[in-house]
JSON list of C-alpha atoms in Angstrom, two decimals:
[
{"chain": "A", "resi": 1, "resn": "UNK", "atom": "CA", "xyz": [0.00, 0.00, 0.00]},
{"chain": "A", "resi": 2, "resn": "UNK", "atom": "CA", "xyz": [1.32, 3.40, -0.98]},
{"chain": "A", "resi": 3, "resn": "UNK", "atom": "CA", "xyz": [1.02, 5.57, 2.12]},
{"chain": "A", "resi": 4, "resn": "UNK", "atom": "CA", "xyz": [2.50, 8.90, 0.97]},
{"chain": "A", "resi": 5, "resn": "UNK", "atom": "CA", "xyz": [4.60, 10.42, -1.82]},
{"chain": "A", "resi": 6, "resn": "UNK", "atom": "CA", "xyz": [6.89, 11.95, 0.82]},
{"chain": "A", "resi": 7, "resn": "UNK", "atom": "CA", "xyz": [9.41, 9.51, 2.29]},
{"chain": "A", "resi": 8, "resn": "UNK", "atom": "CA", "xyz": [10.62, 10.08, 5.88]},
{"chain": "A", "resi": 9, "resn": "UNK", "atom": "CA", "xyz": [14.16, 11.40, 6.25]},
{"chain": "A", "resi": 10, "resn": "UNK", "atom": "CA", "xyz": [15.40, 8.31, 8.09]},
{"chain": "A", "resi": 11, "resn": "UNK", "atom": "CA", "xyz": [14.29, 5.14, 9.85]},
{"chain": "A", "resi": 12, "resn": "UNK", "atom": "CA", "xyz": [11.39, 5.73, 12.21]},
{"chain": "A", "resi": 13, "resn": "UNK", "atom": "CA", "xyz": [12.23, 3.34, 15.05]},
{"chain": "A", "resi": 14, "resn": "UNK", "atom": "CA", "xyz": [15.09, 2.96, 17.46]},
{"chain": "A", "resi": 15, "resn": "UNK", "atom": "CA", "xyz": [18.23, 4.91, 17.90]},
{"chain": "A", "resi": 16, "resn": "UNK", "atom": "CA", "xyz": [19.67, 6.87, 20.76]},
{"chain": "A", "resi": 17, "resn": "UNK", "atom": "CA", "xyz": [18.06, 10.04, 22.07]},
{"chain": "A", "resi": 18, "resn": "UNK", "atom": "CA", "xyz": [19.48, 12.93, 24.05]},
{"chain": "A", "resi": 19, "resn": "UNK", "atom": "CA", "xyz": [18.12, 11.50, 27.29]},
{"chain": "A", "resi": 20, "resn": "UNK", "atom": "CA", "xyz": [18.77, 7.84, 26.47]},
{"chain": "A", "resi": 21, "resn": "UNK", "atom": "CA", "xyz": [22.18, 7.09, 24.93]},
{"chain": "A", "resi": 22, "resn": "UNK", "atom": "CA", "xyz": [21.25, 3.40, 24.51]},
{"chain": "A", "resi": 23, "resn": "UNK", "atom": "CA", "xyz": [19.26, 2.44, 21.42]},
{"chain": "A", "resi": 24, "resn": "UNK", "atom": "CA", "xyz": [15.63, 2.09, 22.37]},
{"chain": "A", "resi": 25, "resn": "UNK", "atom": "CA", "xyz": [13.68, -1.12, 21.95]},
{"chain": "A", "resi": 26, "resn": "UNK", "atom": "CA", "xyz": [11.08, -1.23, 19.19]},
{"chain": "A", "resi": 27, "resn": "UNK", "atom": "CA", "xyz": [7.46, -0.40, 19.90]},
{"chain": "A", "resi": 28, "resn": "UNK", "atom": "CA", "xyz": [4.76, -2.65, 18.51]},
{"chain": "A", "resi": 29, "resn": "UNK", "atom": "CA", "xyz": [2.54, 0.00, 16.96]},
{"chain": "A", "resi": 30, "resn": "UNK", "atom": "CA", "xyz": [-0.44, -0.93, 14.82]},
{"chain": "A", "resi": 31, "resn": "UNK", "atom": "CA", "xyz": [0.75, -2.14, 11.41]},
{"chain": "A", "resi": 32, "resn": "UNK", "atom": "CA", "xyz": [0.06, 0.07, 8.40]},
{"chain": "A", "resi": 33, "resn": "UNK", "atom": "CA", "xyz": [-0.24, -0.76, 4.74]},
{"chain": "A", "resi": 34, "resn": "UNK", "atom": "CA", "xyz": [-1.54, -3.73, 2.82]},
{"chain": "A", "resi": 35, "resn": "UNK", "atom": "CA", "xyz": [-1.89, -6.98, 4.74]},
{"chain": "A", "resi": 36, "resn": "UNK", "atom": "CA", "xyz": [-0.65, -10.14, 3.07]},
{"chain": "A", "resi": 37, "resn": "UNK", "atom": "CA", "xyz": [-4.16, -11.51, 3.56]},
{"chain": "A", "resi": 38, "resn": "UNK", "atom": "CA", "xyz": [-5.33, -9.00, 0.92]},
{"chain": "A", "resi": 39, "resn": "UNK", "atom": "CA", "xyz": [-2.38, -9.49, -1.46]},
{"chain": "A", "resi": 40, "resn": "UNK", "atom": "CA", "xyz": [-2.50, -11.40, -4.72]},
{"chain": "A", "resi": 41, "resn": "UNK", "atom": "CA", "xyz": [-0.48, -14.61, -4.95]},
{"chain": "A", "resi": 42, "resn": "UNK", "atom": "CA", "xyz": [2.21, -12.76, -6.93]},
{"chain": "A", "resi": 43, "resn": "UNK", "atom": "CA", "xyz": [2.41, -10.06, -4.24]},
{"chain": "A", "resi": 44, "resn": "UNK", "atom": "CA", "xyz": [2.66, -12.70, -1.50]},
{"chain": "A", "resi": 45, "resn": "UNK", "atom": "CA", "xyz": [5.49, -14.36, -3.41]},
{"chain": "A", "resi": 46, "resn": "UNK", "atom": "CA", "xyz": [7.37, -11.04, -3.62]},
{"chain": "A", "resi": 47, "resn": "UNK", "atom": "CA", "xyz": [6.79, -10.44, 0.09]},
{"chain": "A", "resi": 48, "resn": "UNK", "atom": "CA", "xyz": [8.16, -13.91, 0.91]},
{"chain": "A", "resi": 49, "resn": "UNK", "atom": "CA", "xyz": [11.21, -13.26, -1.27]},
{"chain": "A", "resi": 50, "resn": "UNK", "atom": "CA", "xyz": [11.80, -9.91, 0.47]},
{"chain": "A", "resi": 51, "resn": "UNK", "atom": "CA", "xyz": [11.58, -11.55, 3.90]},
{"chain": "A", "resi": 52, "resn": "UNK", "atom": "CA", "xyz": [13.99, -14.27, 2.77]},
{"chain": "A", "resi": 53, "resn": "UNK", "atom": "CA", "xyz": [16.48, -11.64, 1.62]},
{"chain": "A", "resi": 54, "resn": "UNK", "atom": "CA", "xyz": [16.63, -10.25, 5.16]},
{"chain": "A", "resi": 55, "resn": "UNK", "atom": "CA", "xyz": [16.56, -13.65, 6.86]},
{"chain": "A", "resi": 56, "resn": "UNK", "atom": "CA", "xyz": [19.41, -15.08, 4.76]},
{"chain": "A", "resi": 57, "resn": "UNK", "atom": "CA", "xyz": [21.69, -12.36, 6.14]},
{"chain": "A", "resi": 58, "resn": "UNK", "atom": "CA", "xyz": [21.19, -13.51, 9.74]},
{"chain": "A", "resi": 59, "resn": "UNK", "atom": "CA", "xyz": [23.20, -16.18, 11.55]},
{"chain": "A", "resi": 60, "resn": "UNK", "atom": "CA", "xyz": [21.69, -19.62, 10.90]},
{"chain": "A", "resi": 61, "resn": "UNK", "atom": "CA", "xyz": [20.16, -20.12, 14.35]},
{"chain": "A", "resi": 62, "resn": "UNK", "atom": "CA", "xyz": [18.62, -16.64, 14.34]},
{"chain": "A", "resi": 63, "resn": "UNK", "atom": "CA", "xyz": [17.26, -17.14, 10.81]},
{"chain": "A", "resi": 64, "resn": "UNK", "atom": "CA", "xyz": [15.67, -20.44, 11.84]},
{"chain": "A", "resi": 65, "resn": "UNK", "atom": "CA", "xyz": [14.08, -18.89, 14.94]},
{"chain": "A", "resi": 66, "resn": "UNK", "atom": "CA", "xyz": [12.72, -15.89, 13.04]},
{"chain": "A", "resi": 67, "resn": "UNK", "atom": "CA", "xyz": [11.34, -18.04, 10.19]},
{"chain": "A", "resi": 68, "resn": "UNK", "atom": "CA", "xyz": [9.59, -20.26, 12.73]},
{"chain": "A", "resi": 69, "resn": "UNK", "atom": "CA", "xyz": [8.03, -17.21, 14.40]},
{"chain": "A", "resi": 70, "resn": "UNK", "atom": "CA", "xyz": [6.74, -15.95, 11.03]},
{"chain": "A", "resi": 71, "resn": "UNK", "atom": "CA", "xyz": [5.31, -19.37, 10.17]},
{"chain": "A", "resi": 72, "resn": "UNK", "atom": "CA", "xyz": [3.68, -19.68, 13.61]},
{"chain": "A", "resi": 73, "resn": "UNK", "atom": "CA", "xyz": [1.95, -16.30, 13.40]},
{"chain": "A", "resi": 74, "resn": "UNK", "atom": "CA", "xyz": [1.11, -16.61, 9.70]},
{"chain": "A", "resi": 75, "resn": "UNK", "atom": "CA", "xyz": [2.14, -14.71, 6.57]},
{"chain": "A", "resi": 76, "resn": "UNK", "atom": "CA", "xyz": [-1.34, -13.18, 6.27]},
{"chain": "A", "resi": 77, "resn": "UNK", "atom": "CA", "xyz": [-0.71, -11.05, 9.38]},
{"chain": "A", "resi": 78, "resn": "UNK", "atom": "CA", "xyz": [2.25, -9.26, 7.76]},
{"chain": "A", "resi": 79, "resn": "UNK", "atom": "CA", "xyz": [1.72, -5.76, 6.34]},
{"chain": "A", "resi": 80, "resn": "UNK", "atom": "CA", "xyz": [3.70, -3.88, 3.67]},
{"chain": "A", "resi": 81, "resn": "UNK", "atom": "CA", "xyz": [3.69, -0.08, 3.36]},
{"chain": "A", "resi": 82, "resn": "UNK", "atom": "CA", "xyz": [5.53, 2.28, 0.98]},
{"chain": "A", "resi": 83, "resn": "UNK", "atom": "CA", "xyz": [6.37, 5.99, 1.19]},
{"chain": "A", "resi": 84, "resn": "UNK", "atom": "CA", "xyz": [8.04, 8.09, -1.50]},
{"chain": "A", "resi": 85, "resn": "UNK", "atom": "CA", "xyz": [8.67, 7.64, -5.19]},
{"chain": "A", "resi": 86, "resn": "UNK", "atom": "CA", "xyz": [8.44, 4.41, -7.18]},
{"chain": "A", "resi": 87, "resn": "UNK", "atom": "CA", "xyz": [11.66, 5.34, -9.00]},
{"chain": "A", "resi": 88, "resn": "UNK", "atom": "CA", "xyz": [14.55, 3.56, -7.23]},
{"chain": "A", "resi": 89, "resn": "UNK", "atom": "CA", "xyz": [16.76, 6.61, -7.87]},
{"chain": "A", "resi": 90, "resn": "UNK", "atom": "CA", "xyz": [14.44, 8.90, -5.89]},
{"chain": "A", "resi": 91, "resn": "UNK", "atom": "CA", "xyz": [13.64, 9.10, -2.18]},
{"chain": "A", "resi": 92, "resn": "UNK", "atom": "CA", "xyz": [11.71, 6.07, -0.89]},
{"chain": "A", "resi": 93, "resn": "UNK", "atom": "CA", "xyz": [11.01, 4.10, 2.27]},
{"chain": "A", "resi": 94, "resn": "UNK", "atom": "CA", "xyz": [9.19, 0.88, 3.05]},
{"chain": "A", "resi": 95, "resn": "UNK", "atom": "CA", "xyz": [8.06, -0.89, 6.18]},
{"chain": "A", "resi": 96, "resn": "UNK", "atom": "CA", "xyz": [7.20, -4.58, 6.62]},
{"chain": "A", "resi": 97, "resn": "UNK", "atom": "CA", "xyz": [5.55, -5.47, 9.91]},
{"chain": "A", "resi": 98, "resn": "UNK", "atom": "CA", "xyz": [4.42, -8.77, 11.32]},
{"chain": "A", "resi": 99, "resn": "UNK", "atom": "CA", "xyz": [3.34, -9.76, 14.83]},
{"chain": "A", "resi": 100, "resn": "UNK", "atom": "CA", "xyz": [6.95, -10.50, 15.87]},
{"chain": "A", "resi": 101, "resn": "UNK", "atom": "CA", "xyz": [9.09, -8.17, 13.74]},
{"chain": "A", "resi": 102, "resn": "UNK", "atom": "CA", "xyz": [9.41, -4.83, 11.98]},
{"chain": "A", "resi": 103, "resn": "UNK", "atom": "CA", "xyz": [11.60, -4.17, 8.94]},
{"chain": "A", "resi": 104, "resn": "UNK", "atom": "CA", "xyz": [12.42, -0.63, 7.85]},
{"chain": "A", "resi": 105, "resn": "UNK", "atom": "CA", "xyz": [14.21, 0.34, 4.65]},
{"chain": "A", "resi": 106, "resn": "UNK", "atom": "CA", "xyz": [15.04, 3.98, 3.97]},
{"chain": "A", "resi": 107, "resn": "UNK", "atom": "CA", "xyz": [16.83, 5.33, 0.90]},
{"chain": "A", "resi": 108, "resn": "UNK", "atom": "CA", "xyz": [16.47, 9.09, 1.11]},
{"chain": "A", "resi": 109, "resn": "UNK", "atom": "CA", "xyz": [19.98, 10.48, 1.62]},
{"chain": "A", "resi": 110, "resn": "UNK", "atom": "CA", "xyz": [22.45, 11.54, -1.09]},
{"chain": "A", "resi": 111, "resn": "UNK", "atom": "CA", "xyz": [19.87, 11.50, -3.89]},
{"chain": "A", "resi": 112, "resn": "UNK", "atom": "CA", "xyz": [18.62, 8.04, -2.88]},
{"chain": "A", "resi": 113, "resn": "UNK", "atom": "CA", "xyz": [22.13, 6.63, -2.89]},
{"chain": "A", "resi": 114, "resn": "UNK", "atom": "CA", "xyz": [22.55, 5.71, 0.79]},
{"chain": "A", "resi": 115, "resn": "UNK", "atom": "CA", "xyz": [20.40, 2.94, 2.31]},
{"chain": "A", "resi": 116, "resn": "UNK", "atom": "CA", "xyz": [19.53, 2.43, 5.97]},
{"chain": "A", "resi": 117, "resn": "UNK", "atom": "CA", "xyz": [17.68, -0.77, 6.79]},
{"chain": "A", "resi": 118, "resn": "UNK", "atom": "CA", "xyz": [17.05, -2.89, 9.86]},
{"chain": "A", "resi": 119, "resn": "UNK", "atom": "CA", "xyz": [15.05, -5.80, 11.21]},
{"chain": "A", "resi": 120, "resn": "UNK", "atom": "CA", "xyz": [13.61, -5.15, 14.69]},
{"chain": "A", "resi": 121, "resn": "UNK", "atom": "CA", "xyz": [12.44, -7.96, 16.96]},
{"chain": "A", "resi": 122, "resn": "UNK", "atom": "CA", "xyz": [9.20, -6.75, 18.57]},
{"chain": "A", "resi": 123, "resn": "UNK", "atom": "CA", "xyz": [9.89, -9.02, 21.55]},
{"chain": "A", "resi": 124, "resn": "UNK", "atom": "CA", "xyz": [13.07, -7.03, 22.20]},
{"chain": "A", "resi": 125, "resn": "UNK", "atom": "CA", "xyz": [16.23, -6.65, 20.15]},
{"chain": "A", "resi": 126, "resn": "UNK", "atom": "CA", "xyz": [19.25, -8.73, 21.23]},
{"chain": "A", "resi": 127, "resn": "UNK", "atom": "CA", "xyz": [17.07, -10.55, 23.80]},
{"chain": "A", "resi": 128, "resn": "UNK", "atom": "CA", "xyz": [16.62, -7.30, 25.76]},
{"chain": "A", "resi": 129, "resn": "UNK", "atom": "CA", "xyz": [12.99, -7.24, 26.94]},
{"chain": "A", "resi": 130, "resn": "UNK", "atom": "CA", "xyz": [10.70, -4.48, 25.73]},
{"chain": "A", "resi": 131, "resn": "UNK", "atom": "CA", "xyz": [9.76, -2.17, 28.60]}
]
């Protein structure tokens, strides 16, 4: 689902603040965008391929754990949202959110030539509990 033509300047979750020098834990806000339950089969296939791209970059045991969590909660509960331009050379941002994780991808700096992306564990990054 295309949310807005304006992409945010950076990732929207995490990071240190002036009062908290330690990166904050992710917050499980309501998902936005198109749910996989409403996607076509081709769209679901692309979503699965995107998730696999992130998962393959994780250590094997972490990948296995995260895949199992996705399978347990169901692909249909995952949402995809897009902000910005459809042209890969212009500012854009996407967010993929499931019950157990949040992915952010931001390519807005240096004329869309500098990517920031991360996978957040909504149960707490690095096994640190969410407060």
